[in-house]
Every structure is written in C-alpha cells, then in structure tokens.
Amino acid sequence: MEHIRTPKVENVRLVDRISSKKAALGTLYLTATHVIFVETAPDARKETWILHSQIATIEKQATTATGCPLLIRCKNFQLLQLVIPQERDCHDVYISLIRLARPVKYEELYCFSFNPKLDREEREQGWMLIDLSEEYKRMGLPNNYWQLSDMNREYRVCDSYPTELYVPKSATAHIIVGSSKFRSRRRFPALSYYYKDNHASICRSSQPLSGFSARCLEDEQMLQAIRKANPGSDFIYVVDTRPKLNAMANRAAGKGYENEDNYSNIKFQFIGIENIHVMRSSLQKMLEVCELKSPSMSDFLWGLENSGWLRHIKAIMDAGVFIAKAVSEEGASVLVHCSDGWDRTAQVCSVASLLLDPHYRTLKGFMVLIEKDWISFGHKFTHRYGNLDGDPREISPVIDQFLECVWQLMEQFPCAFEFNERFLIHIQHHIYSCQFGNFLCNSQKERQELKIQERTYSLWAYLWKNRADYLNPLFRADHSQTWGILHLPTAPCNFMYKFWNGMYNRFEKGLQPRQSVTDYLMAVKEETQQLEEELEALEERLEKIQKVQLDRTELRSKQSEPSKHSGFSTADGSTANTPQDYSGNVKSFPSRSPSQGDEDSALILTQDNLKSSDPDLSANSDQESGVEDLSCRSPSGGECAPSEDSGKDRDSDEAVFLTA
Amino acid sequence: MEFAELIKTPRVDNVVLHRPFYPAVEGTLCLTGHHLILSSRQDSTEELWLLHSNIDAIDKRFVGPLGTIIIKCKDFRIIQLDIPGMEECLNIASSIEALSTLDSITLMYPFFYRPMFEVVEDGWHSFLPEQEFELYSSAISEWRLSYVNQEFAVCPSYPPAVTVPKAIDDDALRKVAAFRHGGRFPVLSYYHKKNGMVIMRSGQPLTGTNGRRCKEDEKLINATLRAGKRGYIIDTRPLNVAQQARAKGGGFEQEAHYPQWRRIHKSIERYHILQESLIKLVESCNDQTQNMDRWLSKLEASNWLTHIKEILTTACLAAQCLDREGASILIHGTEGTDSTLQVTSLAQIILEPRSRTIRGFEALIEREWLQAGHPFQQRCAQSAYCNSKQKWESPVFLLFLDCVWQILRQFPCSFEFNENFLIMLFEHAYASQFGTFLGNNESERCKLKLQQKTMSLWSWVNRPSELSKLTNPLFEANNLVIWPSVAPQSLQLWEGIFLRWNRSSKYLDEAYEEMVNIIEYNKQLQAKVNLLRRQLAELETEDGVQESP
C-alpha cells in the first residue's frame, strides 16, 4: 500500500504502562489494516494487533538515548508506547500511521476488505437479523393513532432521516412538510417509542427555527397532532436537552426552542446536557487521569471529579428518567430535541426506552434500540467517531456515553439485562473498528448510496452468533427485575455513578478484578445444562434397564458411559496474577550505611529486580502467581477481545497484564 | 447500680419510627437495660431491637409537644423516633444517653446475655495458641511456644503464650521486652511454609536519643535469618515520625546494630486522623443534597481510600518481601497494636489460603487482633457520630475489614466467606451480645472472666445455620498467593458498609440470591446425576452377575 513507508521495523520495544522500566522487545509491522507488534521472546511470541481505525492519536516524543518513543492512543482506550531505535524509522512509522489512521475515502476502511468467509446468503441474512419494521409492529404500530408515513420517500423531506417513519395519523403531508421547514435540517417530529400500555409516546426532532419571534402554524399543528395521538393526556412535554443558556444563544441564529405561548398544551422543560465539545474535552480529561503513572488516590478522585465525566453521565440518565416517568407515570407524550436532534436526543430517547421497555434490555432488543435511535435516525457515526479524516471538532463520545449509562444501570439492576458488560465493550470497540458496516456513514441515505449491505458484513449477526459470550448469567426471563420499568431512586444518589474501570482501563488487566463472577456463573450454568442432559439420559437408561430386568430379558445395554462433564478448572493464562509495584516510595528508604555494599542493591525492591530475580514470573503457570485455579472457569475463557483477530488480541491483553 | 434507676420512662405508646426505605411504623417504645425496642400495636412483626451499646449519639428536637429523637448508631444507621409528650421524650433521651455510655464493662450486655441456641462448640476454645502452634510445628524446628508472659508480667498486652525463636530463652525475652515499646518483644506472626521465612511483629525499639541497643533483641531477630540472608524491617511510620519518636524514648533499628536488616518506612496513619477520616466519610455518605461533583471531592477529602491504599500497599510489600524475595520480615510502628496488625494480618490474607477460609479467618482475628492485643475496647468505644473525640478512638479494625473487602472484590472466588461475614465482624466489634471483642487485651479479658461469664462470638457464628448466611457460594479453594491491585482505579468505596442505610439494596440482594440459586441448582443436579450413575452401575453389575453363569 502506498501509504506504508516502512512495512517492518526490528528491535522495537513495547513499554509497559504501569512499570515503565519493563519493556518487550519485538518487531513492528505495518499492514494495510493493522499495526502489529510481535515479541521476539522465543517462548512467547506474543502479538499485539491494532486496527488503524482504532488509532485516535499518534504522538512522537523527544528522542532519548534508547531510541525514539512513539505513543499510540486508541479509541478503544488501549495505549501503546513503542520505542523505535532509529529516529528515521520512527518518523516513517509516524508519517505512515498518520495517513493510515485517517483514511479519506470510505473504501479505505477495513470493512470493505474484511472477509469472515461467509457466503452471500449468510451475509444477507446477517443484515436481516435486526428489522425495524418488525420493531414498530412489536410496539403495536400502526394503530388508530399512528401511521407509517411515506413522506420521506427517497429522502425528499429530510436527508438525515430514514425513509420509514411513524407520525400521528392526523399529521397531514402539509403539516409534516411545513413543520420540517421550521426545524433545523428539516428534522421534523417523528416517533421514537410508543408505550403500548397507555398510548403515550416519545417523539424526537431538531430545534425549531423560532429565533426571537418566528412561529409556524404547521409545526404547532404537528405538536398538537402528537398530543391528540395520546387520548390519555391533555398535554405533551417538550424536552429540550440543552442547557437553557445554549438554547437561548441559538435564538440569535434564528433557531431556539418552543415558546409555550404559541403551542397549545405543551409543558416545556430544559435538561442541561452539555454539547459535544464539552463532552469531548471531559473524556479527554478523564483519560488523562487514567494515563497518570501511579497516581495517588487523591490524584485519581480529583482528576475524575474535575473531568466532570460522571456528572455528564448523570445528566443524561436524569433526562432519561424524567422522560420515562412522564410517559409511564403521567401518561404524557414527550417530544425530545436538542439542536440537530441527533446526539443528546438519541442518548436520551434510548435511555428512556431502555428504562421503559424490558425488550431493549435483551440482547436482540438492545441491537434494535441502537439500530432505531442511533443508526436509522441519522446519528453521525462517521463524524463523531472520526472514521474518516475530517473536522476534529466533530468528534465526540456520544454513544460511548449512552453505553456507559447502560453499564451504570446494569450495576444497579444486576438481573435486569440479558447481556453482560462484555457486550457493551465489544459494541464500543466495533463502533470505532470499522470492521463491520453497521456504523459507517452519517445517515441511512449515505449508507444506501454506498451499498453498505452489499459490500460489508453486519456486526449484529456476528454478536448474535457469539451470544453465549455476552449473556448475563443472572438474567432470567421470569425474574421480577426483568419485567416492566426500571425505577431509579429519586434521591440524588450521586454515589450511584461509578468510574467504569472495565471500559476505560480495559487493556490494563492488572487493574481489573482477577476473577470474574460472570464467567464463573456462566461456566456453572453451562455445566448445569450438561448435567440436565446427562440426567435425562441416565433416567432413560435406568428405566430401560429396570424394564429389561422386569421382563427378565437378558439384554444388556452396552451403551457407553456418557462423557463425564468437564470440570470447571480451565487453566486460563489470562487471569495470571503477579504483584504490582508496591514499593512506590523508594525515596523513603533510609540512607544505607557503608557496610552495605553491592549485595545490598540487589535487595532493593524495584520492579525490575523482582522480575529478573524471578524468571518464571511471566512464564505460563507460575505456582505463586495465582494463575492456575483463578476461577475463570468459563469455557469461553473470559476472552475479551472482539473481532476476528480475537486470539491475537487476547495475547495483547495478556502482554499488558503480565507485566503489570 | 440498677438499670431501673436509669430508666425513667420504660414505655411510651404512639411512637413513630422512621427509617430510610421503610414506611413509618407506629408502635410502643420500650426501654430495657440493654435494648431499645419498638413494636407496633397492630401486629407484632414490625419490631426494632437496638442494643444501647450500638448507639453512638442522639439528637433531640421539639416541635410543640412532639419530641423527636434521632438515634445515630455505631453501624452508621440513623433512625428517627417521634415521641408524643415532651417529658416522655426527654426521659427517653436521657435514659438512652446513660444506657449507651455505661462506663463499667461488666454492666455491658454480654454479661447478661443468655444464648437461645445450643452451643455445639465453645468458641472460647476454638483457637487456642497451642493448637495454632501445632499447625506449624511439623514445619518448624526453630520455633517454640514460650510462656514467659504467663502472668502478663513481661508484656501486659500479649497473651500468656507466644511463639519465639527456639534459640532465645525466656531470660533473653525479658531483656528484649524491656527494650521494646509496651514490652512487645518480637514474636512470630506468620510462618511461610513455602520457604520457611517468617513475619514477626513487635513494638518500636526504645533506642532513645542516645541510641541504646540491646544485644538480645538483635540476637532474637537475627535468629530468624538464614546464613547470608537479609531481612526487612517494615516500620509503618514515615522516617521523620520514627526519628521524632526517639525524643520520647522510642526509635527505630539503627543500621549499625542491625546490619543484616533493611529498613523500609511506610506511612500508615493512626488514631484521630483515621477517626476524622471516618467521620468525614460517613458524613458525606449521609449527605443526600450534594451534587455529583461535591460527592467525589468529599470522598477524596475524607482520605479514607487513601488510607486503604496505604495499608494495602504496605501489606503487599510485606508479602512480596516474604514470598518473592525470600526474606524474613519484622513489622512494627510505635506500639505495634494497630497499623502493625493491619499489615501482618493482610499479608497473611494475601499469602495464606487458610486465612481466606471462614475458620482460618476467625483464627486470624483471634491470633492477630485479639490475642495480639489490639485495644478493641478503646478503639471501638465510639464510631462516626460521637463528638467525644478521644485520642484512642480509631477505626483501625474497620480499615482492616475494608481492605479485606477490597481483596475479596478482586478475587471473588477465593474466599470462603462473603461480604456479610465482614459486616458482621464490624458490627460485633462495636456492639455485641458476645464477649469476644470486650477488653483491650488478653490480660483484661482474663480479669473480666469473659470465658466464664460471656459467650464467644465464634460459638454462635460457627453453627451451620449462621455459617450458611456467611458462606461465599463462589468459593473454590485457591492455594496460590493472591496479589491485589492497589491502584486507585481498583479500589472502591465499600458500599455494603458505608451506603448500607442510604440506598435500597433490593436489586443487589436479588442478584445475590439468584447467584446462590444458580449454584445450588447445579449442586443438586450433580448429586442426582451421581446417584443415578451409581444406581446404574449397580444394576449393570447385577445384570452382569446374573448373566455370567
């Protein structure tokens, strides 16, 4: 490929983040799709694979005596520090990666070359797994109040909306077109979720172009129509998810928010979720805290607080809770918008739907939810996640925040979700990986033009095929937590929101719990299933034999003993456990007396010494490292890496971990 | 003294009890010598039984004739009682105040408590030093059990029997005791079977400003070293604090006199600093009004997690020296009764699989805390709400339990006990019907005749019905050393203790139950399958026998 200036550099060192003195020697390869680091250590030959599309930033640091350091930060929160011996090579790698990480055309993305060896039919079926028309049917639509509108056929009204949209029956074409002209980017109010139980609905749109005084009869009629589609309530909420100040500032640009005086029977409400720029810098600050080398507790908590990240997560969740309550408790419909109605609006609508409808808390339902509120309604994936070279100010972790909201809910309601944390992590990974076509482009229209479905594969089919890895063992369809609405406590329980270590430090295995309850329970459940089968077989045989004996027939069944169920103890190296650097404040060592000679220095407890004095520390089954029975009895081995190169990824996880 | 004198109003009707997450209950309030009891008139199931000794502080206020008493408990729970009648309210309040601060130990509930359960095994004899020593004896030829402290004359805070190097006789021990703070001469805390290295603990050496030395002391600790090997002395105080201690007659081991030992100073806080940390933490956990930012900054300002990190780090360091460096270790701070015990006991949790079992953990508490002379009576007299601010009040033991919880969270399958076991120990350390945590050391406990007059906590806990609630269903024996992460990202607030009363745990409890069910069902199936297999095998051999002739 023409952008690769140097395909291979030898004697590169991969520096361990936690103890910077430890580094692995290896060879760096650049391919058309990946950066690959292969360790030279003969026993390990560990490989670390990084997709170009995962690369967020590349930083070339000042050359030192040992070489030229190159820092690669990934969008899935992996951090790679390489030291390349020759400045020239480092520069070549740097220049190559800069280009490779920022493709200019969609066709350069990995999904167009990724081939999971499925035939055409399988691929097409994969794309059919998630079907939004089915989803609207499930909601109970169309019905007396809502109908499928063909107004946006061929994207004639709004090019960032899907063609298939539900609107109130009483909203005529005239009203829709009129309303769309009064809304930013013509994103007129359309249905996001319909709550069968009481006819209340969640609708979404962009901001109205109200300026300081403008009004639009059709837009007012549109909101009226939404209200009428819910006979149970005589008003609707209009929720503007922006901070009031931001919304007011928009008025000067001829945009703004609904004037309660102009719209009959609306209750207007601001919910202050900050804009994409604030969120981008908030994440940046939080990641800086994660990158700190051996931070103190105060460094960490202060940094976390100053990033404001958890406060933003709470704001999104609060908005979702507000809407879910309005719908379920007050029976009122809600129209949600922000500015363009594709970021905060998507977050808030999907959180509210998740709280209201248990279906979205299932594996498939969650895929549907993302497909509906994010993909079909024109969340700008390409811009937000920087898949192509573009304006860096467009990049923002909007869907990351939604995924984190879901995780925070999972922590509160451990039995309510069919899927586990790994599912969220892998979705996050693939939003950035560009390995599957689902999250490409900024709208359905663009995806259609690119013929995504014909040229790429669907992530949903891949996740569904591997669903055993993503199940929450505590989920049971007939458990009370599974039904109905999730009620979050009303008190301001700020302590409820926690730092998501499993996501933001996911590649720092040394910082994660060493044994996974989820994996353990999944293994138990799998064994249980085998036992059930065996039990049935045994009962059958017993019955048969007893019958045979009864009949005094001398037929002996020579059936072989059913295979003994596999034990739990799967030795999985990835749970290896070694001591960290606990001697952080070596400074406080007393000054040594002269009598303590050379021999003494060997005793200083530095990480390096420890390692060198204990050669089998990073070798496979160290008796003391806690490797062996450290539960991970999961047959799927707690394998953490998504995508086809999972095997390699796992190695990379391990590489990071073992040196922890 | 008669309790009746303190109880001016033994009973008040129409009292309303308010608790978070429960509907208010109206009922009759009764005061007894040791309990505050509320029972609703309609049905007797709504009851509150509260030990007076669990009450940390009370507030009262009046709105007209209605009085309100807010009771703040040592387990951090806060309840509110609305009491009609100003006089009744005042009487109740003053009775509670008096009954919850009895100054004589022998008036405490354990001396009055009569167990309603059958004692299968007397906990007072469950963990005798001799038995504990026997666990080692096969492996140790260099150690002996010394009764030099039989009469508590050599060290008032040590038990009568301690384990010391065989090479050191009792006379030498007496000399060493005179050289160590509180007479706490170095004794064996833990023997690492894998390499024969040990952890010892002691009080600080009394070197003073003129650098006093004690040959016997040097000989004692050198006796634990193999030829040519070095050891580590972990001083839980920062170097400057240790240096300052010399002015008061204390000090630290000087290199010149202990050339085979490398000293490492850590900084584990003690006394009121920890107590203030606890007070701040509990205050912020109870504050429901703050916004998101203030919560994190308050959590930070309490420094609680900083203390956790420091203690865990020191324990890991000790374990690392022992296991990875193959070196023996001596640990002490000033007295050797607080931070020293946190470190020695946590190091054992990390190194020794047995201490992660229920029995082994109980033995650890008994050995490293009770018999080692952690002054429970002083440290746990008050909790987070009390204003008395006595210097010796300090949540040292709670910090230890919190550290264990942090390790348990990182290794959820490696402990035989669950979180409830740790919470239970916390509760009983502060207020209990059992005598186990009374007194400051063995000597005091002997004088109080606790063994004869009170029941041991272990007698109650080690019954199958109790154990089943405290057993971790995920436990699978793990014979390896478990190295926890001490990075800030890996440490969390112990919600089960600090947010216990401020959040509904319904969904988490359900999840725990579900987990238990999954594992129970698996075990049942396993048993069934095994039974059927056996039956089948028998039938088939019978068949075979019939067939063969």
Coordinates of N, CA, C and O in Angstrom, one line a residue, chain A residues 378-433:
Chain A
G378 N -30.1 8.8 12.0 CA -29.0 9.7 11.4 C -28.0 10.2 12.5 O -27.6 11.4 12.4
H379 N -27.7 9.4 13.4 CA -26.6 9.8 14.3 C -25.3 9.8 13.4 O -25.1 8.8 12.7
K380 N -24.5 10.8 13.5 CA -23.4 11.0 12.5 C -22.2 10.2 13.0 O -21.2 10.7 13.5
F381 N -22.3 8.9 12.8 CA -21.2 8.0 13.2 C -19.8 8.4 12.6 O -18.8 8.5 13.4
T382 N -19.8 8.6 11.4 CA -18.5 8.9 10.7 C -17.9 10.2 11.3 O -16.7 10.2 11.6
H383 N -18.7 11.2 11.5 CA -18.1 12.4 12.1 C -17.8 12.2 13.5 O -16.7 12.6 14.0
R384 N -18.7 11.7 14.3 CA -18.4 11.6 15.8 C -17.3 10.7 16.1 O -16.6 10.9 17.1
Y385 N -17.1 9.7 15.4 CA -16.1 8.7 15.8 C -14.8 8.7 14.9 O -14.0 7.9 15.0
G386 N -14.8 9.8 14.1 CA -13.6 10.1 13.3 C -13.2 8.9 12.4 O -12.0 8.6 12.3
N387 N -14.1 8.3 11.7 CA -13.7 7.1 10.9 C -13.0 7.6 9.7 O -12.1 6.8 9.1
L388 N -13.3 8.8 9.2 CA -12.6 9.3 8.0 C -11.9 10.6 8.5 O -12.3 11.2 9.5
D389 N -10.9 11.0 7.7 CA -10.2 12.2 8.0 C -11.2 13.4 8.0 O -12.0 13.5 7.0
G390 N -11.3 14.1 9.0 CA -12.3 15.2 9.0 C -12.1 16.2 10.1 O -11.0 16.3 10.7
D391 N -13.1 17.0 10.3 CA -13.0 18.0 11.3 C -12.9 17.4 12.7 O -13.9 16.8 13.2
P392 N -11.8 17.6 13.4 CA -11.7 17.0 14.8 C -12.7 17.6 15.8 O -13.0 16.9 16.8
R393 N -13.3 18.7 15.5 CA -14.3 19.3 16.4 C -15.6 18.5 16.3 O -16.5 18.8 17.1
E394 N -15.8 17.7 15.3 CA -17.0 16.9 15.1 C -16.9 15.7 16.0 O -17.9 15.0 16.2
I395 N -15.7 15.3 16.4 CA -15.6 14.1 17.2 C -16.1 14.2 18.6 O -15.8 15.2 19.3
S396 N -16.8 13.3 19.1 CA -17.3 13.3 20.5 C -17.9 12.0 20.9 O -18.5 11.3 20.1
P397 N -17.6 11.6 22.2 CA -18.0 10.2 22.6 C -19.5 10.1 23.0 O -19.9 9.8 24.1
V398 N -20.3 10.4 22.0 CA -21.8 10.5 22.3 C -22.4 9.1 22.6 O -23.0 8.9 23.6
I399 N -22.1 8.1 21.8 CA -22.6 6.8 22.0 C -21.9 6.1 23.1 O -22.4 5.3 23.8
D400 N -20.6 6.5 23.3 CA -19.9 5.9 24.5 C -20.6 6.2 25.7 O -20.7 5.4 26.7
Q401 N -21.1 7.5 25.8 CA -21.8 7.9 27.0 C -23.1 7.1 27.2 O -23.5 6.7 28.3
F402 N -23.8 6.8 26.1 CA -25.0 6.0 26.2 C -24.6 4.6 26.7 O -25.3 4.1 27.6
L403 N -23.6 4.0 26.1 CA -23.2 2.7 26.6 C -22.8 2.7 28.1 O -23.1 1.8 28.8
E404 N -22.2 3.8 28.5 CA -21.9 3.9 29.9 C -23.1 4.0 30.8 O -23.2 3.4 31.9
C405 N -24.1 4.8 30.3 CA -25.4 4.8 31.0 C -26.0 3.4 31.2 O -26.5 3.1 32.3
V406 N -25.9 2.6 30.2 CA -26.4 1.3 30.3 C -25.6 0.5 31.3 O -26.2 -0.2 32.2
W407 N -24.3 0.7 31.3 CA -23.5 -0.1 32.3 C -23.8 0.4 33.7 O -23.9 -0.5 34.6
Q408 N -24.0 1.7 33.9 CA -24.4 2.2 35.2 C -25.7 1.5 35.7 O -25.8 1.2 36.9
L409 N -26.6 1.4 34.7 CA -27.9 0.7 35.1 C -27.7 -0.7 35.4 O -28.3 -1.3 36.3
M410 N -26.8 -1.4 34.7 CA -26.5 -2.8 34.9 C -26.0 -3.0 36.4 O -26.2 -4.0 37.0
E411 N -25.2 -2.0 36.8 CA -24.6 -2.1 38.2 C -25.7 -2.0 39.2 O -25.7 -2.6 40.3
Q412 N -26.8 -1.2 38.9 CA -27.9 -1.0 39.8 C -28.9 -2.2 39.8 O -29.5 -2.5 40.8
F413 N -29.0 -2.7 38.6 CA -30.0 -3.8 38.4 C -29.3 -5.0 37.8 O -29.5 -5.3 36.6
P414 N -28.6 -5.8 38.6 CA -27.8 -6.8 38.0 C -28.6 -7.9 37.3 O -28.0 -8.7 36.6
C415 N -29.8 -8.1 37.6 CA -30.6 -9.2 36.9 C -31.4 -8.7 35.8 O -32.1 -9.5 35.1
A416 N -31.4 -7.4 35.5 CA -32.4 -6.8 34.6 C -32.0 -6.9 33.1 O -32.8 -6.8 32.2
F417 N -30.7 -7.2 32.9 CA -30.2 -7.2 31.5 C -29.8 -8.6 31.0 O -29.1 -9.3 31.8
E418 N -30.2 -8.9 29.8 CA -29.9 -10.2 29.3 C -28.4 -10.3 28.9 O -27.8 -11.4 28.9
F419 N -27.8 -9.1 28.7 CA -26.4 -9.1 28.2 C -25.5 -8.7 29.3 O -25.9 -8.1 30.4
N420 N -24.2 -8.9 29.1 CA -23.2 -8.5 30.2 C -22.4 -7.3 29.7 O -22.5 -6.8 28.6
E421 N -21.5 -7.0 30.6 CA -20.6 -5.8 30.3 C -19.8 -6.0 29.0 O -19.5 -5.1 28.3
R422 N -19.3 -7.3 28.8 CA -18.5 -7.5 27.6 C -19.2 -7.1 26.3 O -18.6 -6.6 25.4
F423 N -20.5 -7.3 26.3 CA -21.3 -7.0 25.1 C -21.2 -5.5 24.9 O -21.0 -5.1 23.7
L424 N -21.3 -4.7 25.9 CA -21.2 -3.2 25.7 C -19.8 -2.8 25.2 O -19.6 -2.0 24.3
I425 N -18.8 -3.5 25.8 CA -17.4 -3.2 25.5 C -17.1 -3.5 24.0 O -16.5 -2.8 23.3
H426 N -17.7 -4.7 23.6 CA -17.4 -5.1 22.2 C -18.2 -4.2 21.2 O -17.7 -3.9 20.1
I427 N -19.3 -3.7 21.6 CA -20.1 -2.8 20.7 C -19.2 -1.5 20.6 O -19.0 -1.0 19.5
Q428 N -18.8 -1.0 21.7 CA -17.9 0.2 21.7 C -16.7 0.0 20.8 O -16.4 0.8 19.9
H429 N -16.1 -1.2 20.9 CA -14.9 -1.5 20.1 C -15.3 -1.4 18.6 O -14.5 -0.8 17.8
H430 N -16.4 -1.9 18.3 CA -16.7 -2.0 16.8 C -17.3 -0.8 16.3 O -17.4 -0.6 15.0
I431 N -17.8 0.1 17.1 CA -18.2 1.4 16.6 C -17.0 2.1 16.0 O -17.1 2.9 15.1
Y432 N -15.9 1.9 16.6 CA -14.6 2.5 16.1 C -13.8 1.6 15.1 O -13.0 2.1 14.4
S433 N -14.1 0.3 15.2 CA -13.2 -0.6 14.4 C -13.4 -0.5 12.9 O -12.5 -0.7 12.1

